[in-house]
Short mmCIF file of C-alpha atoms in Angstrom, two decimals:
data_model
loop_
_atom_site.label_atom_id
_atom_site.label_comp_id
_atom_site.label_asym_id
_atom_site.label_seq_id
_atom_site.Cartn_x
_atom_site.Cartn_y
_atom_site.Cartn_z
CA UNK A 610 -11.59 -1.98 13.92
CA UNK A 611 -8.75 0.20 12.60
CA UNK A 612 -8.00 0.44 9.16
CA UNK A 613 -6.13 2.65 6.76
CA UNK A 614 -9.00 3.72 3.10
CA UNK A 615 -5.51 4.74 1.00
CA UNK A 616 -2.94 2.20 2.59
CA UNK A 617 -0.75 2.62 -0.74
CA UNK A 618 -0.36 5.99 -0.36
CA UNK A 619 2.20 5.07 3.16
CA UNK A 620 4.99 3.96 0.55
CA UNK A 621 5.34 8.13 0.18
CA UNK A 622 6.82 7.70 4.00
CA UNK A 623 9.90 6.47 2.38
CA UNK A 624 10.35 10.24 1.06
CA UNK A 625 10.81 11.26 4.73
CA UNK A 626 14.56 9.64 4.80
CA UNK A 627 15.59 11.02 1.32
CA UNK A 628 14.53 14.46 2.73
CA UNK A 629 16.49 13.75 6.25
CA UNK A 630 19.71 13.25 4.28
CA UNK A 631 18.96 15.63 1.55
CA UNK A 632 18.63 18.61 4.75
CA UNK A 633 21.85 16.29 6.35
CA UNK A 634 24.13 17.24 3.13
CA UNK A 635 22.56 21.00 2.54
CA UNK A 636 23.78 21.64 6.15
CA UNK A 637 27.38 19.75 5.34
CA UNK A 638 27.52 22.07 2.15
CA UNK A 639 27.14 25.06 4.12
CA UNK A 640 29.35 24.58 6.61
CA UNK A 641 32.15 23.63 4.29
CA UNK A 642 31.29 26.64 2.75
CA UNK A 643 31.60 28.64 5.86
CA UNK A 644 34.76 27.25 6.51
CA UNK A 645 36.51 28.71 2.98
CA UNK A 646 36.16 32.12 4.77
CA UNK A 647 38.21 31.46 7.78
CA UNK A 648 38.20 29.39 11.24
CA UNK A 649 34.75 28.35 11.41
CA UNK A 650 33.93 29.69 14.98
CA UNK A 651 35.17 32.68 14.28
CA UNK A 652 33.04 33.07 11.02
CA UNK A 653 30.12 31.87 13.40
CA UNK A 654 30.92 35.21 15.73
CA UNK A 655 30.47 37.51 12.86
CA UNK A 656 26.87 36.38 12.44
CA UNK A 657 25.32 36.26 15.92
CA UNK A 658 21.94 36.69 14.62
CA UNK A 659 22.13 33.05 12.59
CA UNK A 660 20.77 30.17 15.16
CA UNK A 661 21.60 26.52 14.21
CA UNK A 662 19.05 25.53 16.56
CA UNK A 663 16.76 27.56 15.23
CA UNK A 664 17.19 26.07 11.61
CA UNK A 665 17.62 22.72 12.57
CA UNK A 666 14.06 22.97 14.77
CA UNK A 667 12.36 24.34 11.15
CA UNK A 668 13.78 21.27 9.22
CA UNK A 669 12.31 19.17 12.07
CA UNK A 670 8.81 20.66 12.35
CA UNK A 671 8.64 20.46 8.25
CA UNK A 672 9.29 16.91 7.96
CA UNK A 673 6.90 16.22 10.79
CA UNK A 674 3.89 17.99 9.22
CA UNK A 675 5.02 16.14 5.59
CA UNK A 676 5.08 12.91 7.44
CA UNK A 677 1.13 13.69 9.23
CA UNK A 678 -0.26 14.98 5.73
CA UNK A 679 0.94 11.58 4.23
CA UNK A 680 -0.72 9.68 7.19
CA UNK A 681 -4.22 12.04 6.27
CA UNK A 682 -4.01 11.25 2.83
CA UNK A 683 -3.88 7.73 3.69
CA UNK A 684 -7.29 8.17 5.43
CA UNK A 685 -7.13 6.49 8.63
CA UNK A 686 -10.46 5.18 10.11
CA UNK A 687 -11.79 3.32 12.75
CA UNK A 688 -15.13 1.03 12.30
CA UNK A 689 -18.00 2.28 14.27
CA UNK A 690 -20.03 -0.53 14.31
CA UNK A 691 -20.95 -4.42 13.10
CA UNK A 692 -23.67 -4.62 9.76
CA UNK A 693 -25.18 -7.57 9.19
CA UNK A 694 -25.54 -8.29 5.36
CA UNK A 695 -28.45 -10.30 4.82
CA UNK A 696 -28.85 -13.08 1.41
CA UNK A 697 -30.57 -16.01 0.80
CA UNK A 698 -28.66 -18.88 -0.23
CA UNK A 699 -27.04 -22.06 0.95
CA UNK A 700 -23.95 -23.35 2.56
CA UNK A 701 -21.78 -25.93 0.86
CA UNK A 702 -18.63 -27.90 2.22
CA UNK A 703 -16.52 -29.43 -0.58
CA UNK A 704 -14.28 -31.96 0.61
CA UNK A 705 -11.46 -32.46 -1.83
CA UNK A 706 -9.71 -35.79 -1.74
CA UNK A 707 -5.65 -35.01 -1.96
CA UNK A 708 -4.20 -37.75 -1.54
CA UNK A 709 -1.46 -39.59 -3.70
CA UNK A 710 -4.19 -41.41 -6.15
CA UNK A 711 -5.08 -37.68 -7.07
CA UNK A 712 -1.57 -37.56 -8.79
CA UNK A 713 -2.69 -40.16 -11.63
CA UNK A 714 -2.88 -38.65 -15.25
CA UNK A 715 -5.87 -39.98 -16.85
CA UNK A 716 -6.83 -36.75 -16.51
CA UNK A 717 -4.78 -34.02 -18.11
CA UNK A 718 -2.75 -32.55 -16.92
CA UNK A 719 -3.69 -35.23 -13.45
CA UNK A 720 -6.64 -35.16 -11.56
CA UNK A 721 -5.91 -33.10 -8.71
CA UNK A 722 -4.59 -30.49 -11.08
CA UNK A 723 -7.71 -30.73 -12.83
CA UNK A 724 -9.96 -30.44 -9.44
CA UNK A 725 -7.98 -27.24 -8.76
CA UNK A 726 -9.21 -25.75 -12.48
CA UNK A 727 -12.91 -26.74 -11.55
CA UNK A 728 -13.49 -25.31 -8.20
CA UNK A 729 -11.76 -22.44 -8.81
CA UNK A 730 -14.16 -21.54 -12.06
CA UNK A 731 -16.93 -22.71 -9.26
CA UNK A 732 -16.09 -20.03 -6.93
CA UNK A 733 -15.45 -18.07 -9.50
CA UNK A 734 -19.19 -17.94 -10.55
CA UNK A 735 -20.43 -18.16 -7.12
CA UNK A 736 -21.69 -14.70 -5.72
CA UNK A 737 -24.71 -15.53 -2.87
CA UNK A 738 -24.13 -18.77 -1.13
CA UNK A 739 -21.47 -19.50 1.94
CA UNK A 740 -18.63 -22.06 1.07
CA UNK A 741 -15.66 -24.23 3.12
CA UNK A 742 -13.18 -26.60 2.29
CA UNK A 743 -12.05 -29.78 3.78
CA UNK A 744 -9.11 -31.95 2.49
CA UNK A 745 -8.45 -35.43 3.14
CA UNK A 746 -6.21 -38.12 2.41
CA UNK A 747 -5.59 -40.62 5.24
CA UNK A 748 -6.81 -37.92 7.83
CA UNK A 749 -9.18 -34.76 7.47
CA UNK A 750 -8.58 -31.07 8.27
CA UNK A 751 -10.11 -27.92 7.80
CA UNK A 752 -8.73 -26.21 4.87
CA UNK A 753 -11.65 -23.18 4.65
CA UNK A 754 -14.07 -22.38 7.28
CA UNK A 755 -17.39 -21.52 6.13
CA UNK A 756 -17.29 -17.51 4.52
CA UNK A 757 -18.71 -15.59 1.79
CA UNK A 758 -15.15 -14.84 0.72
CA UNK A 759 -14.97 -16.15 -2.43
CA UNK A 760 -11.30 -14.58 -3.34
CA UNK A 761 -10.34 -15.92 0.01
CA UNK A 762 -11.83 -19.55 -1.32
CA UNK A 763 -9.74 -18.94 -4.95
CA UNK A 764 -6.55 -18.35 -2.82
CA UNK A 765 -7.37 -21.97 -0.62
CA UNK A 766 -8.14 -23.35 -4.40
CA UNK A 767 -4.51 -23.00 -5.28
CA UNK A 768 -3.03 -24.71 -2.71
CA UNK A 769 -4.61 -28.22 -3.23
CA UNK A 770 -1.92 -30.36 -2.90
CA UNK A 771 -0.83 -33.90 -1.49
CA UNK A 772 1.48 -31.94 1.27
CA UNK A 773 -1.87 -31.07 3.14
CA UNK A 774 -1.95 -34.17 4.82
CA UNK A 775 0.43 -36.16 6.78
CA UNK A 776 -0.94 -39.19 6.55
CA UNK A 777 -1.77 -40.85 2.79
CA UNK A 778 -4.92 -43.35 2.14
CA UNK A 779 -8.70 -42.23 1.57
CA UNK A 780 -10.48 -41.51 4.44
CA UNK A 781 -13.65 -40.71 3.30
CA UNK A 782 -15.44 -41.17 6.62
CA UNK A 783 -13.84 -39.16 8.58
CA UNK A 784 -13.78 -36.45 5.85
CA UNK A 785 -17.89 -36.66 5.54
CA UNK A 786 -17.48 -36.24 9.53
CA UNK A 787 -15.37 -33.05 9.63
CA UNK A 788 -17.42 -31.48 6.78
CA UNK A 789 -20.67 -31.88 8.88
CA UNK A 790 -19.39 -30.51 11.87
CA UNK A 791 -17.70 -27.61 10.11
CA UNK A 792 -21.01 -26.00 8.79
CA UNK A 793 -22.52 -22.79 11.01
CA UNK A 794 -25.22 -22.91 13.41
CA UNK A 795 -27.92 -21.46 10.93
CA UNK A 796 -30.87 -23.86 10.87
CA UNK A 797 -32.02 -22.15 8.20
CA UNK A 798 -30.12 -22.26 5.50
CA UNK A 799 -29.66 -25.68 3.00
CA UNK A 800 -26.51 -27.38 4.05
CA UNK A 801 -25.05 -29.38 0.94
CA UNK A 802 -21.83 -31.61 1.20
CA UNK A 803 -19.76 -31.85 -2.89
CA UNK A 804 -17.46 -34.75 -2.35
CA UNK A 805 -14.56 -35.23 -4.89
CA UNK A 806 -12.73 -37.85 -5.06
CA UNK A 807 -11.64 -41.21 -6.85
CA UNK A 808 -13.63 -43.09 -4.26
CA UNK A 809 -10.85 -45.92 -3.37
CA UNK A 810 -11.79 -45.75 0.36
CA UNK A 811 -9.50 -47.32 2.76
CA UNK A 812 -12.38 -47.26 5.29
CA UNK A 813 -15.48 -49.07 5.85
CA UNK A 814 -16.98 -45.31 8.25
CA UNK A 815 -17.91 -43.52 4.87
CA UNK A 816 -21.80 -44.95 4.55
CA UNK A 817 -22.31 -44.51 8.36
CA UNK A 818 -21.08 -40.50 8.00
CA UNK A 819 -23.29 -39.92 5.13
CA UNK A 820 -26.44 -41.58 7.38
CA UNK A 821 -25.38 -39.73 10.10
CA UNK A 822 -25.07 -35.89 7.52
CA UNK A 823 -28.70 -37.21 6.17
CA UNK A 824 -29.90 -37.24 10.09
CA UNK A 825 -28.67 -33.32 10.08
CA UNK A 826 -30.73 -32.68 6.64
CA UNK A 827 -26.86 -32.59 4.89
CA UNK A 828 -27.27 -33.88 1.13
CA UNK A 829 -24.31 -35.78 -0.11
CA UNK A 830 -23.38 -35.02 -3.87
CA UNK A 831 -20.26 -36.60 -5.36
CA UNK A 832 -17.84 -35.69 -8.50
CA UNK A 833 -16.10 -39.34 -9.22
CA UNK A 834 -12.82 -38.23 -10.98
CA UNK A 835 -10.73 -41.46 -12.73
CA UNK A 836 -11.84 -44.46 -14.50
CA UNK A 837 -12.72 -47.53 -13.73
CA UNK A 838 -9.33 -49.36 -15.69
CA UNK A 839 -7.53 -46.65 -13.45
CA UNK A 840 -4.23 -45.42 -14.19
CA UNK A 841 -0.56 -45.46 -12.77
CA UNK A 842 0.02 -42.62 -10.05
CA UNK A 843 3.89 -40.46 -10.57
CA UNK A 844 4.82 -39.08 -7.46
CA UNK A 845 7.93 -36.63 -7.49
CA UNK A 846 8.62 -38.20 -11.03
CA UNK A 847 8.17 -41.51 -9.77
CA UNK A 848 5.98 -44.22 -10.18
CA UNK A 849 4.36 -45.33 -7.09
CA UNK A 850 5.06 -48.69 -6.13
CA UNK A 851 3.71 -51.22 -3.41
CA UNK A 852 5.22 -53.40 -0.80
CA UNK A 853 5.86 -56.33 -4.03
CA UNK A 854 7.45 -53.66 -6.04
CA UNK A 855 4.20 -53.68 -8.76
CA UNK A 856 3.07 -50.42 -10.12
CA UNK A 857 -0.29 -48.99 -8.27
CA UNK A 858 -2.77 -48.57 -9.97
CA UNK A 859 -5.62 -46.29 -9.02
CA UNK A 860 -9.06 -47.21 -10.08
CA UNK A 861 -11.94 -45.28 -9.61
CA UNK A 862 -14.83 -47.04 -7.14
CA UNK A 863 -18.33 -45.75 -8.51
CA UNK A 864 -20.83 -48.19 -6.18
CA UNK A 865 -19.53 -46.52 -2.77
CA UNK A 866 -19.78 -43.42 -4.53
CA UNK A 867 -23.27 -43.69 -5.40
CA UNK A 868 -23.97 -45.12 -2.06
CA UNK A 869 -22.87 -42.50 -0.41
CA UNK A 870 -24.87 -39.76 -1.77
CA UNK A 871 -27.95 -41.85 -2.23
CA UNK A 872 -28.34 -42.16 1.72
CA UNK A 873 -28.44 -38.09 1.34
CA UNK A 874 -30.98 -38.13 -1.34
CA UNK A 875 -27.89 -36.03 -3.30
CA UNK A 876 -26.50 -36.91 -6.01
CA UNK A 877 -23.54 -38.50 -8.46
CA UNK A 878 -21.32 -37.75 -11.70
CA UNK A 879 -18.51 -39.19 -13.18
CA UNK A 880 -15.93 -36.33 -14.08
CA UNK A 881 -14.79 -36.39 -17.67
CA UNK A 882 -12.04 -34.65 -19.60
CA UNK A 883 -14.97 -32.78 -21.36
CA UNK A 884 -16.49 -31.91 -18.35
CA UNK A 885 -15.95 -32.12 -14.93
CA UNK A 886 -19.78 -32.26 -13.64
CA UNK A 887 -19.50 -29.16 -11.35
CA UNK A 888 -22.00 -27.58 -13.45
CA UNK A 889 -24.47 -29.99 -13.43
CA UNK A 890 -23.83 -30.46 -9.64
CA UNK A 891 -24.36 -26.62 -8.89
CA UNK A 892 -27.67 -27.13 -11.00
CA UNK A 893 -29.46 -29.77 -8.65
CA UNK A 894 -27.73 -28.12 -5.77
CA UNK A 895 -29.74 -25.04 -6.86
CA UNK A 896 -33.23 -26.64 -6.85
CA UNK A 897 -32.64 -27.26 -2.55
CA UNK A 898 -34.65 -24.83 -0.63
CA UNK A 899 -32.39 -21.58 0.09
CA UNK A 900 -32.22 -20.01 3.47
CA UNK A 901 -31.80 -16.82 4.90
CA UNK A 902 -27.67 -16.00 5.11
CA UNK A 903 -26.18 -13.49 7.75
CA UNK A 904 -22.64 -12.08 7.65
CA UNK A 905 -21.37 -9.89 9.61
CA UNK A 906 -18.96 -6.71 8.49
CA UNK A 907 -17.73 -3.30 9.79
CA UNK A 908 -18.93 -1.27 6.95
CA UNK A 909 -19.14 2.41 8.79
CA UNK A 910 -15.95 3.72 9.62
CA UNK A 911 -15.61 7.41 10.80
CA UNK A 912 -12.28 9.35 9.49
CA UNK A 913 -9.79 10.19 11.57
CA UNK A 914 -7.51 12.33 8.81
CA UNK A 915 -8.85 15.01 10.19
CA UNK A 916 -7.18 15.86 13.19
CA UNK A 917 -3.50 14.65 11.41
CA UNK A 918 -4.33 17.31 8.71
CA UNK A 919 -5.20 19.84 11.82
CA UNK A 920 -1.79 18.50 13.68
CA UNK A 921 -0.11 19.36 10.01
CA UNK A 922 -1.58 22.69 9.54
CA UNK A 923 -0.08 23.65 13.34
CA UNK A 924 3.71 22.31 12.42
CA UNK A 925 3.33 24.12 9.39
CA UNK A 926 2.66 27.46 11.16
CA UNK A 927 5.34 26.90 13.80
CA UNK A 928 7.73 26.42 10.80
CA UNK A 929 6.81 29.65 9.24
CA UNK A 930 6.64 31.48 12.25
CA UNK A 931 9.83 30.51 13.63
CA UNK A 932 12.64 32.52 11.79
CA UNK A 933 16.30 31.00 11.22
CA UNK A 934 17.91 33.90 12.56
CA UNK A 935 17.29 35.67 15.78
CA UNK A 936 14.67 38.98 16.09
CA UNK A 937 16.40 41.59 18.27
CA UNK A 938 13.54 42.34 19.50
CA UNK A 939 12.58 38.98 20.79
CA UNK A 940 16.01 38.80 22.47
CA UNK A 941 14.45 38.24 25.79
CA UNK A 942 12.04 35.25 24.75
CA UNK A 943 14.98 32.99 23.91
CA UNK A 944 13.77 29.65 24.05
CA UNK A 945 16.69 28.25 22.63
CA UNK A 946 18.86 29.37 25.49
CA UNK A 947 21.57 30.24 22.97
#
């Protein structure tokens, strides 16, 4: 794995063009100059010992050695091998409902709004256990695989919105599906499923995925967000209407709620505007037996500056070394052919 320590310090690299047409207009200024004593070429002839070649080679080899020390300061390395990090903790899936029924604003300032502002503090507290991310509506997709990125997770938090999915409805089934499949291959660690949604369920699969995450020792705990009297839902500053023109109305649905994580042996809260329930959700989550976490990182790297700064120190010499005019007596090693 290649990678650069200082990767800020590469902006300098757009000093190498200033310098190209600074040396561009010092060589226009001299020639003009040149040219106020007489026909150019035959100002040229009066100075055989000046070589253009020779000064235009030294301007090369200079901004060539400014250009390597820049990449060495920016500390180029490679990884040298794979460390695994070892933890114990668990893994958790939320599955976020987004569909249009998460626009309704019984919750300030609306509920998916205020789902964003409670899994983000979540993650933001979180610093041992391995979390993922599935959204639904009226299908189910992967939003975050399973990491230990947690800043990674906060940037997936933002993004929460309707536009996810295609397709609208609540799909809890297939949701609880995708979530259970989405968790790693360690046995080991306690595998915990937060569901949060309003519950309206335009499926009848939802009980039959929560058996089937109980079979794989997956508890089920649930955040209901709405009420029960429900409220209106505004999409694109409109209220949404059905088929007969009447304003929808959605209602929270607590019993399929409560089913659901009681075939898990998890857990459920009804969401407030005082308090969400994450909290007390993280606290029974963190009374599950934890397990023995592995990730994977390249954490050695070896430096490669190194040999830029030795490829530097060599242009620098030749620059020094080679003169802008011509040494008489190195007439005969004239490389230049001039």
């Amino acid at each position: 794995m290649f990678q650069f320590a200082n990767p800020h310090i590469l902006y300098l690299l757009l000093v190498i063009p200033v310098m190209i047409a600074v040396l561009i207009l010092v060589a226009y200024l001299r020639r003009r100059n040149l040219a106020k004593f007489g026909n150019l070429e035959l100002v040229k002839s009066l100075m055989p010992e000046v070589s253009q070649w020779r000064i235009k080679t030294k301007s090369v080899l200079f901004l060539l050695a400014v250009t390597a020390v820049i990449f060495a300061a920016a500390r180029p390395q490679f990884g040298s091998k794979l460390r695994e990090h070892k933890s114990t903790g668990i893994e958790m899936m939320l599955v976020v409902d987004v569909s249009n029924s998460m626009l309704a604003e019984d919750f300030a300032p609306n509920r998916l709004d205020r789902t964003r502002y409670a899994i983000d503090k979540l993650f933001a507290s979180m610093s041992q256990d391995r979390v993922g991310m599935v959204v639904f509506a009226g299908e189910a997709k992967v939003q975050l695989p399973i990491t230990s990125d947690y800043r990674m997770a906060r940037s997936f938090t933002k993004r929460l919105s309707p536009e996810l999915v295609q397709v609208q409805g609540t799909e809890i089934g297939q949701a609880l599906t995708l979530a259970t499949l989405s968790f790693s291959n360690n046995r080991d660690a306690g595998r915990v499923i937060v569901l949060i949604t309003d519950g309206e369920s335009h499926d009848s699969s939802a009980l039959d995925a929560a058996k089937r995450a109980a079979e794989q020792g997956v508890k089920i705990f649930a955040v209901g967000i709405g009420t029960p009297d429900g409220a209106p839902v505004k999409v694109n500053g409109e209220w949404l209407k059905d088929e007969k023109d009447e304003m929808v109305v959605s209602r929270l649905n607590e019993e399929l709620l409560q089913q659901i994580t009681a075939a898990t042996g998890g857990g459920y809260i009804r969401a407030t505007n005082a308090a969400f329930g994450l909290e007390e959700i993280v606290g029974e989550i963190e009374k599950i037996e934890q397990g023995e976490l592995t990730t994977l990182s390249f954490e050695e790297y070896n430096e490669q500056f190194q040999w830029i700064l030795a490829i530097a120190a060599i242009l620098l010499l030749l620059e020094s070394l080679l003169l802008s005019r011509r040494n008489p007596r190195l007439k005969r090693f004239n490389i230049f052919r001039e």
